[in-house]
Structures are given as structure tokens and as C-alpha cells.
JSON list of C-alpha atoms and ligand atoms in Angstrom, two decimals:
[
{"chain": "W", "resi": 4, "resn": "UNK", "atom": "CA", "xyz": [224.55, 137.86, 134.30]},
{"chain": "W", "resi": 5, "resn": "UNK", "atom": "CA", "xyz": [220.82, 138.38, 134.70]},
{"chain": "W", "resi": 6, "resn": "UNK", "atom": "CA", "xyz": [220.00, 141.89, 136.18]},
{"chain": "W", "resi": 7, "resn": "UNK", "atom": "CA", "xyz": [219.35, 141.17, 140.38]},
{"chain": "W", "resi": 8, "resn": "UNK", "atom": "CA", "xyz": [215.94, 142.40, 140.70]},
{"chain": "W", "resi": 9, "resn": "UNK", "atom": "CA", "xyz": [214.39, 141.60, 144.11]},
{"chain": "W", "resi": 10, "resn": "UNK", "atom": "CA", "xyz": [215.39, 140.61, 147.04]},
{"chain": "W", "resi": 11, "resn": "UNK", "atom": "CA", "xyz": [213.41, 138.07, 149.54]},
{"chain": "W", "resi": 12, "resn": "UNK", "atom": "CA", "xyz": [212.50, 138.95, 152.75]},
{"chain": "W", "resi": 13, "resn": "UNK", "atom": "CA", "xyz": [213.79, 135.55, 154.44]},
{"chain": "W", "resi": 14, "resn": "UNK", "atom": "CA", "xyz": [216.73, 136.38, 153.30]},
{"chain": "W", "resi": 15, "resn": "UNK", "atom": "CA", "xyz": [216.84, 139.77, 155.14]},
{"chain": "W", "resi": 16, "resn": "UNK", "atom": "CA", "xyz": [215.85, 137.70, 158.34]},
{"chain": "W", "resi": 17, "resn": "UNK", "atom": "CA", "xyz": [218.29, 135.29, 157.83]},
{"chain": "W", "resi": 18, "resn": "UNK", "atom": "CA", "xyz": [220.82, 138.24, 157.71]},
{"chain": "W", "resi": 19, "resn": "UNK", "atom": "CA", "xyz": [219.69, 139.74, 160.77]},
{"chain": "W", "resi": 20, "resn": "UNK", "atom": "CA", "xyz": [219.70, 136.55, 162.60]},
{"chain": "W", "resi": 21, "resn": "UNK", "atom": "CA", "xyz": [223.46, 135.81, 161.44]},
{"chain": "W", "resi": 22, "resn": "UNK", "atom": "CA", "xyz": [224.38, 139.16, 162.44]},
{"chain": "W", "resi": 23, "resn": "UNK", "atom": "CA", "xyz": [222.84, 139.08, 166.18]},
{"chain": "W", "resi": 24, "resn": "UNK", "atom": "CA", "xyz": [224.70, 136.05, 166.41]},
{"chain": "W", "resi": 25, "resn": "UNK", "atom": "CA", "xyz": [227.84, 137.28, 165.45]},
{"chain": "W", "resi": 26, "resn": "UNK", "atom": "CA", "xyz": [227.47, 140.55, 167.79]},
{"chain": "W", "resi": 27, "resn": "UNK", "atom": "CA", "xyz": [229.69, 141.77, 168.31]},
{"chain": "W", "resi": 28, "resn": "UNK", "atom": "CA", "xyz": [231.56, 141.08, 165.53]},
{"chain": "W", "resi": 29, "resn": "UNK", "atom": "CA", "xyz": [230.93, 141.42, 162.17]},
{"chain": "W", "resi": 30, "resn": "UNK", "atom": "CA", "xyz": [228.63, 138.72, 160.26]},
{"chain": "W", "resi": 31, "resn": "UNK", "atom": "CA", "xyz": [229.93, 138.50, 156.28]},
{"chain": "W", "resi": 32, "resn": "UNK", "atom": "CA", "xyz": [229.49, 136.38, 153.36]},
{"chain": "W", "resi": 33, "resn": "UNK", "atom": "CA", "xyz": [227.56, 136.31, 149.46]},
{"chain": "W", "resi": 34, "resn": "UNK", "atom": "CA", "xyz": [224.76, 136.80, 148.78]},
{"chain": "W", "resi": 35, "resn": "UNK", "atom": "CA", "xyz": [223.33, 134.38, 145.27]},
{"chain": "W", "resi": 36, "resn": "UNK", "atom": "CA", "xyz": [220.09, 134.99, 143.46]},
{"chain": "W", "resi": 37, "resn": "UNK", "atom": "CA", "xyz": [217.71, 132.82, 141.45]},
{"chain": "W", "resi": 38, "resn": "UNK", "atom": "CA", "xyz": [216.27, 133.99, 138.71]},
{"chain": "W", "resi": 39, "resn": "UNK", "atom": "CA", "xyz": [217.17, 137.60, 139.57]},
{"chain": "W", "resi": 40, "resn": "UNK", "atom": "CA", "xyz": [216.15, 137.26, 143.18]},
{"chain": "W", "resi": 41, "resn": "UNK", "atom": "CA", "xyz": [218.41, 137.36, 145.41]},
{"chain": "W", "resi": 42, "resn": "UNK", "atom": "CA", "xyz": [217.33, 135.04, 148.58]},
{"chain": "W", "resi": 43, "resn": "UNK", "atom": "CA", "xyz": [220.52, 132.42, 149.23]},
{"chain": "W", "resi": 44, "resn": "UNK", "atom": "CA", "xyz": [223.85, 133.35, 151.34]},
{"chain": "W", "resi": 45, "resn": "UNK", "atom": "CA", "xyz": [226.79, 131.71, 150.42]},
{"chain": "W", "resi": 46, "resn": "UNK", "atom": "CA", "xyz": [229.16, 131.17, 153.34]},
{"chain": "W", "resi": 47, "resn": "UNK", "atom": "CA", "xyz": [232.57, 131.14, 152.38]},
{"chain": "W", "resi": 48, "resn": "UNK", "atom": "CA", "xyz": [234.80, 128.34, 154.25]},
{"chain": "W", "resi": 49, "resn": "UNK", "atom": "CA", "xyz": [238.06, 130.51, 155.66]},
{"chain": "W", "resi": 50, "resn": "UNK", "atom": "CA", "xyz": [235.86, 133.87, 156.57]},
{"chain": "W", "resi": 51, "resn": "UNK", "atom": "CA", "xyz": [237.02, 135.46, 159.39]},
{"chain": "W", "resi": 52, "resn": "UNK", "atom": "CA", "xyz": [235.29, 137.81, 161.60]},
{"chain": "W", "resi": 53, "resn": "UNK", "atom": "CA", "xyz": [237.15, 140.73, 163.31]},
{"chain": "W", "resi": 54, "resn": "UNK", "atom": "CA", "xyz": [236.11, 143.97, 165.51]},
{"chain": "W", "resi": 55, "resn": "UNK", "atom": "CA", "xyz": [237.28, 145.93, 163.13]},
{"chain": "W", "resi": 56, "resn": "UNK", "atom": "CA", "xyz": [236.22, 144.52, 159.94]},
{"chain": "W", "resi": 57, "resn": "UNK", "atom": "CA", "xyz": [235.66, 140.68, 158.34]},
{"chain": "W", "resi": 58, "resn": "UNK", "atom": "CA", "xyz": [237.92, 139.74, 156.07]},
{"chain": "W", "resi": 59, "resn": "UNK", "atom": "CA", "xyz": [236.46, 137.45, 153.50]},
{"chain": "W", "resi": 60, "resn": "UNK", "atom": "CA", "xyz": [239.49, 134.96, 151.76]},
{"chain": "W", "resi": 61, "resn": "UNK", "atom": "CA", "xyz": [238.64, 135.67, 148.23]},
{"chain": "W", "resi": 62, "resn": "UNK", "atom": "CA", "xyz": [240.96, 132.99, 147.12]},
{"chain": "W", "resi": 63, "resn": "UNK", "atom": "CA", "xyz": [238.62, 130.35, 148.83]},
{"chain": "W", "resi": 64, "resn": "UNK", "atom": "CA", "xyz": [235.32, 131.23, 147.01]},
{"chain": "W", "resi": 65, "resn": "UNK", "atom": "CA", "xyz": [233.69, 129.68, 144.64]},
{"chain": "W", "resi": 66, "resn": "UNK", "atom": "CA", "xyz": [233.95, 131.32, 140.64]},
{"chain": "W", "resi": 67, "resn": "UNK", "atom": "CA", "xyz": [230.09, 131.43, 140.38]},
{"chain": "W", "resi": 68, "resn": "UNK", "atom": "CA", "xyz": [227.89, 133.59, 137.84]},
{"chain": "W", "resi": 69, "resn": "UNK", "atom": "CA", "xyz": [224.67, 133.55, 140.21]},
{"chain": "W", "resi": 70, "resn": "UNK", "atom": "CA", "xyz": [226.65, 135.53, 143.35]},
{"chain": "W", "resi": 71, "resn": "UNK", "atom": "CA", "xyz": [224.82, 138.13, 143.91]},
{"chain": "W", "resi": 72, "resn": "UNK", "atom": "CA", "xyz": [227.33, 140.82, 145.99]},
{"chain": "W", "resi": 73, "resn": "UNK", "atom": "CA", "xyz": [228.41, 141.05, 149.33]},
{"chain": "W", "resi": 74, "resn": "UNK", "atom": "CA", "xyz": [226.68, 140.85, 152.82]},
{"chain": "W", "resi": 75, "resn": "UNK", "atom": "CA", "xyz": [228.01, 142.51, 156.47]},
{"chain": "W", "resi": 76, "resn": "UNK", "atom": "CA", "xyz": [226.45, 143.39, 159.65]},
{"chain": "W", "resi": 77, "resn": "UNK", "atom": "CA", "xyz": [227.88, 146.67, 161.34]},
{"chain": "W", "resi": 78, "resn": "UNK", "atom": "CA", "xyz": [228.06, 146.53, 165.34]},
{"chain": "W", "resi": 79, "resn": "UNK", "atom": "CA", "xyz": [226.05, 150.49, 166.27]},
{"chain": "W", "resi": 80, "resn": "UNK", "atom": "CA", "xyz": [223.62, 151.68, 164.48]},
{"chain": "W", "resi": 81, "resn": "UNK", "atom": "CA", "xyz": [225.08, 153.46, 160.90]},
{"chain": "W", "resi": 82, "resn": "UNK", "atom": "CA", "xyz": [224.37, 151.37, 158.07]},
{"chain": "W", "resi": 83, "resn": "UNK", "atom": "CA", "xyz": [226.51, 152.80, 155.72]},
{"chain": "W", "resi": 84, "resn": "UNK", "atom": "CA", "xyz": [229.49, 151.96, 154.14]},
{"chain": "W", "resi": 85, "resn": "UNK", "atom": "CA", "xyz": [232.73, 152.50, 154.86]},
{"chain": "W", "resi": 86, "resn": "UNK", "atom": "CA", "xyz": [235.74, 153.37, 152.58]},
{"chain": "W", "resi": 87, "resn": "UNK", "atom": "CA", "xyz": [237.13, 150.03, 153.09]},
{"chain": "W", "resi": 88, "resn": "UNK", "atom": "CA", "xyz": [233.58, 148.61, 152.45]},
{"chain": "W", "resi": 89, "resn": "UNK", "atom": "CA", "xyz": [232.82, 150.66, 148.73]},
{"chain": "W", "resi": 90, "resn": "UNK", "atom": "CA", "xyz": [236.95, 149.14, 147.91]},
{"chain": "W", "resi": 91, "resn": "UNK", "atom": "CA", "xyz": [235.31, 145.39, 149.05]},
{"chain": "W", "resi": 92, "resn": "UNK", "atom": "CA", "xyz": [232.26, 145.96, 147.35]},
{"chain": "W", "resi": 93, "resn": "UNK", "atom": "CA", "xyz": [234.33, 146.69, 144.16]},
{"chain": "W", "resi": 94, "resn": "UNK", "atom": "CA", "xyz": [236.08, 143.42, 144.10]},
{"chain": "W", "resi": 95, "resn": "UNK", "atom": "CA", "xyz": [232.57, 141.71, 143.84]},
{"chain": "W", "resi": 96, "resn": "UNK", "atom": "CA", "xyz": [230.26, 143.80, 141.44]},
{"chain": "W", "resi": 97, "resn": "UNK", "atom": "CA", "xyz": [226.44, 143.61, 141.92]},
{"chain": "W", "resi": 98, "resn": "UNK", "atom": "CA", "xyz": [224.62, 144.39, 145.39]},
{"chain": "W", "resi": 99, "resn": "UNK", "atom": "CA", "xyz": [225.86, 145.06, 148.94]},
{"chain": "W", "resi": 100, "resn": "UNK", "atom": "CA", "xyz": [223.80, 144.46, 151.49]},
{"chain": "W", "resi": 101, "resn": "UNK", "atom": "CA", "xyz": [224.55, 146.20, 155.11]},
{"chain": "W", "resi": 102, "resn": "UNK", "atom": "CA", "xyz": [222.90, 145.79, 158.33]},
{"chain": "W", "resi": 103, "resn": "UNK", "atom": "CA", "xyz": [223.60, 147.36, 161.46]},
{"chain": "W", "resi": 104, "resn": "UNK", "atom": "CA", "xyz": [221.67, 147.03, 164.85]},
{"chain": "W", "resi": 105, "resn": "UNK", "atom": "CA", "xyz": [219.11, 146.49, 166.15]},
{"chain": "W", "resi": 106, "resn": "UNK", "atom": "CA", "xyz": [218.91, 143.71, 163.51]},
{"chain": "W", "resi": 107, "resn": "UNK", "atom": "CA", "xyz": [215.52, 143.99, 162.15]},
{"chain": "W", "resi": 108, "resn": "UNK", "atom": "CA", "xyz": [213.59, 144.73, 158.58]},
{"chain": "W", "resi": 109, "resn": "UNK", "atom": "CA", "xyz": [214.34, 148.12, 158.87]},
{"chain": "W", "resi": 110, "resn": "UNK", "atom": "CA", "xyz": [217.99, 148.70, 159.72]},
{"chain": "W", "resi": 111, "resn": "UNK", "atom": "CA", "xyz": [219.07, 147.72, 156.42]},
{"chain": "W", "resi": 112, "resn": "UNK", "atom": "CA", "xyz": [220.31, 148.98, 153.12]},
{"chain": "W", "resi": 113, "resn": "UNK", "atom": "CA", "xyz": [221.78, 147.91, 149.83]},
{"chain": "W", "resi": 114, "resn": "UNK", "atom": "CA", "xyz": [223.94, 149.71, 147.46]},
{"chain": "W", "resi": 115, "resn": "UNK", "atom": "CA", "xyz": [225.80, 149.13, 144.52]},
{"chain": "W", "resi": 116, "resn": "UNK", "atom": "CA", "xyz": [229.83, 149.07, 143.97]},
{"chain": "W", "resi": 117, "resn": "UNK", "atom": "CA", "xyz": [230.21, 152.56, 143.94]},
{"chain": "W", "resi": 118, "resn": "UNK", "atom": "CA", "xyz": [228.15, 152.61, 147.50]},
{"chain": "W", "resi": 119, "resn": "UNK", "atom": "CA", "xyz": [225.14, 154.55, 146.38]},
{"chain": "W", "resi": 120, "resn": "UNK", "atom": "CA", "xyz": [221.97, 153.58, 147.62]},
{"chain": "W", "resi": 121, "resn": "UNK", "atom": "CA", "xyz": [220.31, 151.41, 145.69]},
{"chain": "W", "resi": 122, "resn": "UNK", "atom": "CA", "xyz": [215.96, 150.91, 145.38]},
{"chain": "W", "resi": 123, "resn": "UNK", "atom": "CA", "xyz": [215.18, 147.28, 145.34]},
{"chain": "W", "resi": 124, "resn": "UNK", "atom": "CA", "xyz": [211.74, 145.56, 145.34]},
{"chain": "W", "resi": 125, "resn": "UNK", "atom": "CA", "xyz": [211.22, 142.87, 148.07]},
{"chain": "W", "resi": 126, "resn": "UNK", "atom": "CA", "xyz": [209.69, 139.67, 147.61]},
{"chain": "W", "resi": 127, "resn": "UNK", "atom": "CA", "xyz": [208.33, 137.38, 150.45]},
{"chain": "C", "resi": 214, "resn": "ZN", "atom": "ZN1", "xyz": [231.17, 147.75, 156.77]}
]
């Protein structure tokens, strides 16, 4: 798989606009990249979202090489990941991308499987 090493900035809108919709539930799905770049979310058919947590139905995705990682919203204002998010994130290798409110370029992060914080450039 080639090394993810950007992520777009329409993509982080798109995000944030999924998640506001969603409030006050969770928003989650994939995240793909092109070319190393990641900039496409994959919704999976069968997602649900809960208070508490989405639950993603693994058994309905699609076996693709150019996913990415994951992508949630959290409801408050911590955008770090839970214990039950760093086990989810370790199902699906790569980046995790977390937002929490307000929703905008700056209440984001992304982290790898192991949730540590992860630099990545951004693209536009
Ligand atoms: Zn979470």
C-alpha cells in the first residue's frame, strides 16, 4: 500500500459538514486516498450511528487496498480517542481521523492505530 501522505482540505470540510449533520450523533465511515492523498470518504451501506458510539458493519465493506483508515465526529469538544476508538482503529490500519465540535478546520486530529498523534501535510 502506498504510504498516505497528505490529506485534502475538502475532505476535512466534507467531514465537518457530515458531522454537523449528524449532531448529535456520531458521523463515521473510510476514508480512501489517491495517490497517497487521502481526499474521498467511503460510506459504508449498514453504518449505524448511536449516542454512544457508531458502529461500522465491517462485514459490509468493501476489501479495498486504497482505504485510507477510519473517520468519526465526537459530540463536545475532546478530539481524542477513546479506548474503544484505538481497538476500532486497529481493525483498519492506516489513519484515523477525529473531529469533535464546533466542526471546523481546527477541531481536528489524526492518529495512527496505536492512537498517537500523527503530523500530516494538507493539500487544498
Ligand atoms: Zn470516538
Amino acid at each position: 500500500m502506498k504510504k498516505v501522505s497528505a490529506i485534502s482540505w475538502e475532505l476535512i470540510d466534507a467531514i465537518n459538514e457530515s458531522a454537523r449533520a449528524c449532531y448529535p450523533q456520531e458521523f463515521l465511515c473510510l476514508s480512501r486516498h489517491n495517490d497517497g492523498v487521502v481526499d474521498e470518504l467511503l460510506l459504508i451501506p449498514g453504518t449505524v450511528y448511536g449516542d454512544s458510539h457508531g458502529f461500522l458493519n465491517m462485514w459490509m465493506s468493501p476489501i479495498n487496498a486504497s482505504i485510507a483508515g477510519t473517520v468519526h465526529s465526537h459530540p463536545g469538544y475532546r478530539n481524542e480517542p477513546s479506548d474503544a476508538d484505538i481497538d476500532f482503529f486497529s481493525s483498519w490500519g492506516g489513519i484515523h481521523i477525529i473531529t469533535c465540535q464546533p466542526y471546523n478546520r481546527s477541531s481536528w486530529k489524526a492518529y495512527d492505530s496505536n492512537g498517537y498523534e500523527l503530523k500530516v501535510n494538507m493539500v487544498d
